[in-house]
Coordinates of C-alpha atoms and ligand atoms in Angstrom, one line a residue:
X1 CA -4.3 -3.2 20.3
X2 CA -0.9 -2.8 18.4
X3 CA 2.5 -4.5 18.2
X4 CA 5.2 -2.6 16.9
X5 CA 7.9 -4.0 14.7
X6 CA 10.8 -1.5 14.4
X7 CA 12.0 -2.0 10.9
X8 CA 15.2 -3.2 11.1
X9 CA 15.3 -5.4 13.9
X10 CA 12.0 -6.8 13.7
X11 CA 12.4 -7.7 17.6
X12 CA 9.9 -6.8 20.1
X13 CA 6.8 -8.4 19.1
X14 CA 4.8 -9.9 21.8
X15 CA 1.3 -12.1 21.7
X16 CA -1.2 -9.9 22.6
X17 CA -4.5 -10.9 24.2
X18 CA -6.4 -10.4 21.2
X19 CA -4.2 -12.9 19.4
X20 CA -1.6 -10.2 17.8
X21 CA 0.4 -10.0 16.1
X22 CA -0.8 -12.6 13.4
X23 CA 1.3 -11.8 10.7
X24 CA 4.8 -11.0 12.2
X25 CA 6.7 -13.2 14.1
X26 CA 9.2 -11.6 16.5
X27 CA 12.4 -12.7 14.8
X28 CA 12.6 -13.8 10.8
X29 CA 11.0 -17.6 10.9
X30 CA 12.2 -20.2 8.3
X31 CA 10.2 -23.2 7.2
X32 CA 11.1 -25.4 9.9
X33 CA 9.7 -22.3 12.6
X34 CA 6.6 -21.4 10.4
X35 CA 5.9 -25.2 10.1
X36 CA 5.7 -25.7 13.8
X37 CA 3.5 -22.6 14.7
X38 CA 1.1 -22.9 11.9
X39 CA 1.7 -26.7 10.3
X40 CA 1.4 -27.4 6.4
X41 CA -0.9 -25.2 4.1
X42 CA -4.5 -26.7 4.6
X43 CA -4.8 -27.6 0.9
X44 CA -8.2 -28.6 0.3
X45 CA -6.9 -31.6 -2.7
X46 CA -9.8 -30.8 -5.4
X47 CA -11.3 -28.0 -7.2
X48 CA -14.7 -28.0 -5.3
X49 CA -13.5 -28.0 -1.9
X50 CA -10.9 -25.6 -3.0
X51 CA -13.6 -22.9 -3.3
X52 CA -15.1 -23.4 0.1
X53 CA -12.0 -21.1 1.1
X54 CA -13.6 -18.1 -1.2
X55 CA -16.4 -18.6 0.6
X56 CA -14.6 -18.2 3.6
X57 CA -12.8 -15.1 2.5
X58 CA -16.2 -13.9 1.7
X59 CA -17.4 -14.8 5.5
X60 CA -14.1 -13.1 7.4
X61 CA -14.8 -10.0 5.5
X62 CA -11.2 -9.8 4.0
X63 CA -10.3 -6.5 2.3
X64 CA -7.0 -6.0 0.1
X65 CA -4.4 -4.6 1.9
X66 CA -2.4 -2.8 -1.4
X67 CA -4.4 0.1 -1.4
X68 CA -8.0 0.2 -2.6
X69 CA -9.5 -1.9 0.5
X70 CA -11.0 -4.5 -1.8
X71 CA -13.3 -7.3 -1.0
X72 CA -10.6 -10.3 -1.4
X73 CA -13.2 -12.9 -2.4
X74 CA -14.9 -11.1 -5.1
X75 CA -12.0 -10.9 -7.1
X76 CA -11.2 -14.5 -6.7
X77 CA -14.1 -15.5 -7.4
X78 CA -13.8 -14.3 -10.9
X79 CA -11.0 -16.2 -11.8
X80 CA -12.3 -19.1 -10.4
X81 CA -15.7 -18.8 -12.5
X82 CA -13.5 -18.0 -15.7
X83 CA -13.5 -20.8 -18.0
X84 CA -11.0 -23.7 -17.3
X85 CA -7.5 -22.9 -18.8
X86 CA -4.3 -20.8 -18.3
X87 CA -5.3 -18.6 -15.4
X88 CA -2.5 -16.6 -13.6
X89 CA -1.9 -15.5 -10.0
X90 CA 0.2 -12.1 -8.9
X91 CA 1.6 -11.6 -4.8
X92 CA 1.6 -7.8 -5.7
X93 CA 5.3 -7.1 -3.3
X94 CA 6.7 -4.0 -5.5
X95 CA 5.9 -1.7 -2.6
X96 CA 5.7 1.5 -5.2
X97 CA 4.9 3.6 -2.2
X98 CA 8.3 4.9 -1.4
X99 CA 7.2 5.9 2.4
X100 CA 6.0 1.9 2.7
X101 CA 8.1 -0.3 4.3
X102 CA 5.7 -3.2 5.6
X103 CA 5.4 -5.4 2.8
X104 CA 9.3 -5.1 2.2
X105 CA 9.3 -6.4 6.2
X106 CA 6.7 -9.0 5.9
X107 CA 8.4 -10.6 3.0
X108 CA 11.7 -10.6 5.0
X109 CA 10.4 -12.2 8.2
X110 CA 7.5 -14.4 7.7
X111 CA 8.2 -15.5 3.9
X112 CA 6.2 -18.4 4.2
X113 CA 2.9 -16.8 4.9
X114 CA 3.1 -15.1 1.8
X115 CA 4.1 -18.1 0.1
X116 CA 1.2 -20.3 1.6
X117 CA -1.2 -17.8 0.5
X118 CA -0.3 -17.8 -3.0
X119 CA -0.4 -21.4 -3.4
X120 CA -3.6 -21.4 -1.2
X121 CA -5.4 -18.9 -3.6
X122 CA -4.3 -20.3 -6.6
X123 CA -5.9 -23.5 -5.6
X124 CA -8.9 -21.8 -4.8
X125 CA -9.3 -20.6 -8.1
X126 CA -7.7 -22.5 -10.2
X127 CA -4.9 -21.0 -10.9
X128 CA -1.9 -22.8 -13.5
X129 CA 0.8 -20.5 -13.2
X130 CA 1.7 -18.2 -9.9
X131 CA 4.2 -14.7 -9.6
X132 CA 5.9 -12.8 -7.3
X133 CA 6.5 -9.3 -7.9
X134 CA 9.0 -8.1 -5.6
X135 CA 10.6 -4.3 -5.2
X136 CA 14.1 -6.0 -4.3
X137 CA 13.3 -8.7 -6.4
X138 CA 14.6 -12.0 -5.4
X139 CA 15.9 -11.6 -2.3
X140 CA 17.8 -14.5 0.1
X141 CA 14.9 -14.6 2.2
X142 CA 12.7 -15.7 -0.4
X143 CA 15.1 -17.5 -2.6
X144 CA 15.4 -19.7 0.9
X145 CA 11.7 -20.3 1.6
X146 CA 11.1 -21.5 -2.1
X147 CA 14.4 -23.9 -2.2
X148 CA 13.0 -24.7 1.1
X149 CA 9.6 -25.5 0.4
X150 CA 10.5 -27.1 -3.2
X151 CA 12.0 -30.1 -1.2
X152 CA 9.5 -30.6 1.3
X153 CA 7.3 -30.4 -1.7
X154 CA 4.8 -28.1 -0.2
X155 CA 3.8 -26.1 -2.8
X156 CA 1.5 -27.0 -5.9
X157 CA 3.1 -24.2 -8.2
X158 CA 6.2 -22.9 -9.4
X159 CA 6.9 -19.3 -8.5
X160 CA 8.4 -16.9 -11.1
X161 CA 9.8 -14.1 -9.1
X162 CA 9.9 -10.6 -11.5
X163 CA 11.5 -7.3 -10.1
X164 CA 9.4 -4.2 -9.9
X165 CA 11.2 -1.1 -11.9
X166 CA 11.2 1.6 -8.6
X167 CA 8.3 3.6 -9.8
X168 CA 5.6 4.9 -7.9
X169 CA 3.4 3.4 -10.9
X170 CA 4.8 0.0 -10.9
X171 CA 2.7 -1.8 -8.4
X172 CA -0.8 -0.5 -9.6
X173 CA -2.1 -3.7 -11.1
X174 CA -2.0 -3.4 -14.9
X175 CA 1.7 -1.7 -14.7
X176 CA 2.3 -5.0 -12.9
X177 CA 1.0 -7.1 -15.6
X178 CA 2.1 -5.1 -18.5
X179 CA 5.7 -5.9 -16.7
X180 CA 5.4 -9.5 -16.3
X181 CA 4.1 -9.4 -20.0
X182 CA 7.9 -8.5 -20.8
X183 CA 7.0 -4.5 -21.6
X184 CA 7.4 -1.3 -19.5
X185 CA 5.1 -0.8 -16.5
X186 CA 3.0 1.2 -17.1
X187 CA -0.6 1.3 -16.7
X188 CA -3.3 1.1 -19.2
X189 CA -7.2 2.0 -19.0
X190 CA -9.3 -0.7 -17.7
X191 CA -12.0 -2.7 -18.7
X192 CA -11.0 -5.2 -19.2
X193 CA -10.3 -5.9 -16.0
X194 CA -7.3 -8.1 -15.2
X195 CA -9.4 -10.5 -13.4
X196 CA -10.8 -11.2 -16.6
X197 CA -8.0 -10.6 -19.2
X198 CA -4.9 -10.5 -17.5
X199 CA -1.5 -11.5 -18.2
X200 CA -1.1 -12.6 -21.7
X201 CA -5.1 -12.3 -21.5
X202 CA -5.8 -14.7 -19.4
X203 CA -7.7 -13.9 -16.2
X204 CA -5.5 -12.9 -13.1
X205 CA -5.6 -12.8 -9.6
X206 CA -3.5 -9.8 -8.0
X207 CA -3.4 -9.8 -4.6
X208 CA -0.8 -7.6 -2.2
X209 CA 1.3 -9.8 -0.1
X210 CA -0.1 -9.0 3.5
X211 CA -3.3 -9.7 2.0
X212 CA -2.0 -13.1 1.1
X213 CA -0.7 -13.6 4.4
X214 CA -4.3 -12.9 5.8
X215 CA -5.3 -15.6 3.4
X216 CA -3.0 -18.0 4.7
X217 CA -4.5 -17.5 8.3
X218 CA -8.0 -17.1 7.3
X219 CA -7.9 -20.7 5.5
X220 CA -6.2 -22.3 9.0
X221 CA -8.0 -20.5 11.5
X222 CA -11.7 -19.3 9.7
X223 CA -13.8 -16.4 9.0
X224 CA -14.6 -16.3 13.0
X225 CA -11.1 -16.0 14.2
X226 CA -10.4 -13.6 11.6
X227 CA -13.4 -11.6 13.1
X228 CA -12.2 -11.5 16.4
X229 CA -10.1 -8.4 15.8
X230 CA -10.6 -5.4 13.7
X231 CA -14.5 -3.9 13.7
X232 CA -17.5 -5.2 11.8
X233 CA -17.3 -3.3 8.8
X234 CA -13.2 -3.5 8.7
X235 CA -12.4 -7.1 10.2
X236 CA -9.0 -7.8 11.4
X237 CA -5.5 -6.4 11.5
X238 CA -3.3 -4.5 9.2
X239 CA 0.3 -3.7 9.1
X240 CA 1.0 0.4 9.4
X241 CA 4.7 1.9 8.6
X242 CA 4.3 4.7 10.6
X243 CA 6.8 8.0 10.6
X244 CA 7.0 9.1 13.9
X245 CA 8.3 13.0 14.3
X246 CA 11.7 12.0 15.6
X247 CA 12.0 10.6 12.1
X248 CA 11.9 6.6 13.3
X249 CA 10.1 4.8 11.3
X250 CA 8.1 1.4 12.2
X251 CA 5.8 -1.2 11.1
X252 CA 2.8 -1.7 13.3
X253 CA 0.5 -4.4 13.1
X254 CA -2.5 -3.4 14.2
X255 CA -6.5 -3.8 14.8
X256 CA -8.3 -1.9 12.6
X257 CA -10.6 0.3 14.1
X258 CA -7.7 1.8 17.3
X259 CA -7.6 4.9 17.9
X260 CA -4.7 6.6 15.4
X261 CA -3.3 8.4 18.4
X262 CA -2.3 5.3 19.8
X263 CA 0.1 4.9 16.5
X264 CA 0.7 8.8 15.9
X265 CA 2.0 11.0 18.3
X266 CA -0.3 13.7 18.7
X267 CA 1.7 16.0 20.8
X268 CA 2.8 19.5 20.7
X269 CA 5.9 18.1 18.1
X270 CA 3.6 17.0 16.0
X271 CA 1.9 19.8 13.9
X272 CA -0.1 17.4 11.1
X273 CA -1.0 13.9 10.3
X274 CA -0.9 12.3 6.4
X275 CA -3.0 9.1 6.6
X276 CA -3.2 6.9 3.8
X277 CA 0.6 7.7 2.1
X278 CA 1.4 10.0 -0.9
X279 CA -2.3 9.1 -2.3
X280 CA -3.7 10.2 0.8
X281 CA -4.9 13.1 3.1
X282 CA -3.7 15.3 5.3
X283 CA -5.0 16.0 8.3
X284 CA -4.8 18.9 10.9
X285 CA -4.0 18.0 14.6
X286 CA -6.6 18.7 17.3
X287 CA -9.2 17.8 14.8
X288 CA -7.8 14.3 13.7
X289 CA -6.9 13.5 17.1
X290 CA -10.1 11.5 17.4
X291 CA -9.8 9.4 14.2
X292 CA -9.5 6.0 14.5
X293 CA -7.8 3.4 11.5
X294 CA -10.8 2.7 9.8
X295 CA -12.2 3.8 6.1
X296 CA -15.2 4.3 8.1
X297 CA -14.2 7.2 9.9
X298 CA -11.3 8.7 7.9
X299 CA -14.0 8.7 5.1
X300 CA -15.5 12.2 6.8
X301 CA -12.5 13.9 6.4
X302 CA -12.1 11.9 2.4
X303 CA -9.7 10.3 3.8
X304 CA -8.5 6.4 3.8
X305 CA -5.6 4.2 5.3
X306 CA -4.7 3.0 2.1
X307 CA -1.6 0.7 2.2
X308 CA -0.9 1.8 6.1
X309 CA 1.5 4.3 5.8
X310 CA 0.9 7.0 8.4
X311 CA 2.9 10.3 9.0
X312 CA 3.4 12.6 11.7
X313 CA 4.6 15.5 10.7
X314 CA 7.2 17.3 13.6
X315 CA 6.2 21.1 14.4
X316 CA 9.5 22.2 13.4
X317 CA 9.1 21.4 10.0
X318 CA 7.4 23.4 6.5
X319 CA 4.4 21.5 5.9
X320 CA 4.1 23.2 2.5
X321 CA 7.5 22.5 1.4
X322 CA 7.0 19.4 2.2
X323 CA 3.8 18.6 0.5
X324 CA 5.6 20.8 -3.0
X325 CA 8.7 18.1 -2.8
X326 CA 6.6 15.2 -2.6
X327 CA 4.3 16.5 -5.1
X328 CA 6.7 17.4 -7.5
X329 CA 7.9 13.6 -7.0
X330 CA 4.1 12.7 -8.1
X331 CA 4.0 14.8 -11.0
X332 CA 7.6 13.7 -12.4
X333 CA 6.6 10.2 -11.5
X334 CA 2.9 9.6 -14.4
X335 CA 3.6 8.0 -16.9
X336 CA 2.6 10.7 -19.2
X337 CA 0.3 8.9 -21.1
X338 CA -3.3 10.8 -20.9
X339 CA -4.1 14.5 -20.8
X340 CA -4.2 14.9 -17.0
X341 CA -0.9 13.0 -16.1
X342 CA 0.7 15.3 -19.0
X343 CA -1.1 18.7 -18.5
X344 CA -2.1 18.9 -15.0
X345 CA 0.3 17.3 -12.7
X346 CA 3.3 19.4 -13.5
X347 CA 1.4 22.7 -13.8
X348 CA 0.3 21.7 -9.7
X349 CA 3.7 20.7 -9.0
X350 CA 4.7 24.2 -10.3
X351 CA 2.1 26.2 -8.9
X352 CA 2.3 24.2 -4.9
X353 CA 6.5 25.0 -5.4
X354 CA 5.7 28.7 -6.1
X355 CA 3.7 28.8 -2.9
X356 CA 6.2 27.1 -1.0
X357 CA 8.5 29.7 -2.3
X358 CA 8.8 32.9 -0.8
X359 CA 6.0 35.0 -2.4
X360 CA 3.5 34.1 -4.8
X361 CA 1.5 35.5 -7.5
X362 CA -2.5 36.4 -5.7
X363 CA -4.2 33.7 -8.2
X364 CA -2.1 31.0 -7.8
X365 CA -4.0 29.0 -4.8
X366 CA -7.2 29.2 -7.2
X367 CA -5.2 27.9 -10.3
X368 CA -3.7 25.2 -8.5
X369 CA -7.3 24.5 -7.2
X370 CA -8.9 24.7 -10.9
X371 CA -6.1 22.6 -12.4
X372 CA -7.2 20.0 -9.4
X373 CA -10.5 19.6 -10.4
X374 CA -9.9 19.3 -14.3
X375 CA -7.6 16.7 -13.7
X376 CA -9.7 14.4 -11.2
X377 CA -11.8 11.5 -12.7
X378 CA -9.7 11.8 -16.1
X379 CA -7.2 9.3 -16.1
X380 CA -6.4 5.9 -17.3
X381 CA -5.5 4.8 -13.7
X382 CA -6.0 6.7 -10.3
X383 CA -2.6 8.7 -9.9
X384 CA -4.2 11.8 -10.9
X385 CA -7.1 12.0 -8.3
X386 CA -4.8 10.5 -6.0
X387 CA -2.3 13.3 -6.3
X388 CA -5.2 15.8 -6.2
X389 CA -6.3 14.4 -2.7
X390 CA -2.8 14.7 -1.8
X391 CA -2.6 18.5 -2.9
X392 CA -6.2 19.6 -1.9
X393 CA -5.6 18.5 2.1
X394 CA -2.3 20.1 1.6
X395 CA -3.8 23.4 0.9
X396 CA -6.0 23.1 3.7
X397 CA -4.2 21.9 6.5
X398 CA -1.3 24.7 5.4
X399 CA -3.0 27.7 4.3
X400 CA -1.7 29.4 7.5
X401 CA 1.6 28.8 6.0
X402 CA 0.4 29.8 2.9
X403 CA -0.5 33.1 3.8
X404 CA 3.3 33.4 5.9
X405 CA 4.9 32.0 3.0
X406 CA 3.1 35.0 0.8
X407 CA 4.8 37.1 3.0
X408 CA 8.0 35.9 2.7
X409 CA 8.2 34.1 6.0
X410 CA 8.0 30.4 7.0
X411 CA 7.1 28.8 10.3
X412 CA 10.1 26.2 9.9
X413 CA 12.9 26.0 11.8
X414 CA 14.4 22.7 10.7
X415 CA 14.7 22.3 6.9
X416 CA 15.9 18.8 6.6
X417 CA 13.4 17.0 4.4
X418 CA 11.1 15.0 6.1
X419 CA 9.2 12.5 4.1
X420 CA 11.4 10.4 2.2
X421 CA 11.6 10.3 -1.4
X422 CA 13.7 7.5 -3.2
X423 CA 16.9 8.4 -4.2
X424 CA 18.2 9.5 -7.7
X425 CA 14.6 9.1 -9.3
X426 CA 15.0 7.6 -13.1
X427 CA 13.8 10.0 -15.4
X428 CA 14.0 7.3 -19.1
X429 CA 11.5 5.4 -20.5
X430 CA 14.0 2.7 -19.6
X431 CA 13.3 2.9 -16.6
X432 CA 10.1 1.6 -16.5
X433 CA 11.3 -2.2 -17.1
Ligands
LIG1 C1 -0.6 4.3 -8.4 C2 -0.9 3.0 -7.7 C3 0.2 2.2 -7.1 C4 -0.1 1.0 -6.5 N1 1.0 0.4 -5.9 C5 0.8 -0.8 -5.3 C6 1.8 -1.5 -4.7 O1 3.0 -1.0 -4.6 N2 1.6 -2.7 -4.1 C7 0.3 -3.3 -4.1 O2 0.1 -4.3 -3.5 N3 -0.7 -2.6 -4.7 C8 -0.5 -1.4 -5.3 N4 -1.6 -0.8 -5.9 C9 -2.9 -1.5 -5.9 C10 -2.9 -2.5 -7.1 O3 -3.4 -1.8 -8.3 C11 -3.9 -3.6 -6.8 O4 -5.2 -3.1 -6.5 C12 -3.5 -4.5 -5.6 O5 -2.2 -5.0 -5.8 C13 -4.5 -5.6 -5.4 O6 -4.2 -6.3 -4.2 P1 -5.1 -6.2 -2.9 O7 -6.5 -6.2 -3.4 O8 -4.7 -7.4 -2.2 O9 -4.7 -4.9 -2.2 C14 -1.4 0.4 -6.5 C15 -2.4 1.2 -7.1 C16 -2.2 2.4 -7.7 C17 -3.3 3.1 -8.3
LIG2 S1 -3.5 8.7 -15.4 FE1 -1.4 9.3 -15.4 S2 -0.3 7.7 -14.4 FE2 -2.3 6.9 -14.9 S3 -1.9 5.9 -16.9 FE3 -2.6 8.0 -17.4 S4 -0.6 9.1 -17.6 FE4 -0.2 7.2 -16.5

């Protein structure tokens, strides 16, 4: 079961049977309309009944919706075992993914669900000092629910609200706390992990904001109710922006575990699916017809959902070209700090634009498929494999077009780019901050 959001509007949603849609109400809800559907935070008052709700996280089977899919309440708990003192809490909205728009609508509609689960988790574990990381920064929306909230007195922190620099890097967890820190935001190898040494080195809590917002419902409603949708292995819903081939986009929410087709078209204008974003996987049409939104499943095909975002790419378009563009995007966008960021990435950004041009030298598939696999595994944070997964479905899912392309020809008859890249790209180590 899905409900469909359309971007802008955010009208439409309905209460399904299965209780959906949980996160997003049908029309942007202020304190007073978030109070009366869901009440006041269910603050447990002390430390030890606090962490009941990590055990509760544990129980609902919560999974980080940033990304990485990762268990909620083993990072909490953590912090909360880390030894009493400054420990820091991060609602990861910089939404570096430039085809991602749910967390952007999340944070625009249903403000306070984000903001309960903040102050929720940092009560949990202990937290003494709570961020927001934003892509727009502070917007009205937000600026509202915390003047709001401050004088009902709801919430047991202060919020300092940072702006993420519009990198694809920013939002990856210790980019975010090098930029809270005050420097540029870029990543840097782990261990230590920032649950341990953190923000100023103190152990930090990261958490994207839709899986706040689970949170938020998980400590009202339970680990049961949170059960009741999604499967056993991938409980509950998540939000999806979703690219359709007329070139709408939408947020979804949606039950993990439906079919993709009922998201995707799968019809004769749609010639490929990319699941998972610009980290993830393409994936032909008959074949993925079948796949549902679930790691589970998508893993056969090393594939994941990642942050939601989900692309159907229309028939009339050059899937090569536009896995080169957005590759080249990848490439330009490392931060150029180890070998396979600074080596590898642009050389398969080069070699994917010469086989998206017309012609190509014989060995350049094979290079671009050696330069992938000295580059996976090798760097300080994931872009590089990421990228790699990105490229390698690429190559498969268009190697017919390959082999027009090396011809000459190309199966497109509409080139207006497709997938959407941001917009005069910074290209300064300012530009980082
Ligand atoms: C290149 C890269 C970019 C990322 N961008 C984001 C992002 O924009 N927003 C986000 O919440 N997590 C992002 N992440 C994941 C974060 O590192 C981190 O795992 C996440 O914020 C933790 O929250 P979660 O467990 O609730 O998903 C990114 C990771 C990588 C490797
Ligand atoms: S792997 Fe690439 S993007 Fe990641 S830290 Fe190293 S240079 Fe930067």
């Amino acid at each position: 079961m899905t409900t469909t959001v359309n971007e802008s509007t955010a009208g439409g949603a309905a209460r399904q049977a299965t209780g959906l849609p949980r996160l997003l109400p049908a029309a942007p809800e202020d304190l007073r309309g978030h109070l009366a559907r869901y009440g006041a935070p269910p603050y447990r008052g002390s430390r030890d009944r606090a962490g009941v709700l990590i055990g509760d996280v544990e129980a609902s089977g919560l999974t980080g919706r940033g990304g990485a899919a990762f268990p909620v309440y083993r990072k909490m708990a953590i912090v909360a075992r880390a030894r009493a003192g400054r420990k820091v809490i991060v609602a990861n909205g910089s939404e570096s993914e430039p085809a991602s728009r749910k967390d952007e609508l999340l944070l625009r509609i249903a403000p306070n669900l984000v903001l309960d689960g903040l102050q929720l988790a940092a009560e949990a574990v202990g937290a003494t000092e709570a961020h927001l990381y934003l892509h727009y920064g502070p917007t009205p929306e937000i600026l509202r629910a915390l003047a709001e909230r401050a004088s009902r007195g709801l919430d047991g922190l202060g919020v300092t609200i940072t702006q993420a620099p519009p990198r694809f890097l920013a939002g990856q967890e210790t980019a975010l706390v090098n930029r809270l820190g005050g420097g540029p935001a870029l990543p840097t190898f782990q261990p230590p992990r920032v649950t341990e040494r953190g923000l100023g080195g103190a152990p930090t809590l990261v958490q994207n904001v839709e899986t706040l917002a689970h949170l938020a419902l998980i400590a009202r409603y339970g680990p049961r109710w949170f059960r009741a949708a999604g499967t056993d292995a991938e409980p509950g819903s998540m939000l999806t922006t979703v690219y359709r081939p007329d070139a709408k986009t939408q947020v979804f929410e949606a039950e993990i575990g439906v079919p993709l087709r009922t998201l995707l078209s799968g019809g004769a204008e749609t010639q490929a699916w990319l699941v998972g974003g610009y980290h993830g996987t393409w994936l032909p049409m008959p074949q993925a017809a079948g796949l549902t939104l679930a790691n589970d499943t998508l893993k056969r095909f090393e594939a994941s959902v990642g942050a939601g975002v989900l692309v159907a790419l229309p028939a009339d378009r050059c899937g090569l070209t536009e896995a080169a563009r957005v590759t080249g995007y990848l490439a330009a966008e490392s931060a150029g700090q180890c070998g396979p960021c600074l080596n590898g990435l642009p050389r398969i950004a080069a070699g994917l634009a010469e086989l998206a041009g017309p012609g190509h030298r014989r060995q350049t598939r094979a290079d671009v498929e050696r330069w992938a696999g000295l580059v996976t595994g090798r760097g300080a944070c994931n872009h590089p494999d990421g990228t790699v997964r990105f490229v390698r479905s690429a190559l498969t899912v268009f190697a017919p077009e390959i082999a027009l392309h090396a011809r000459g020809q190309c199966s497109a008859t509409n080139r207006k780019p497709f997938l959407p890249l941001p917009n005069g790209m910074p290209t300064s180590e300012d530009d980082w901050t």
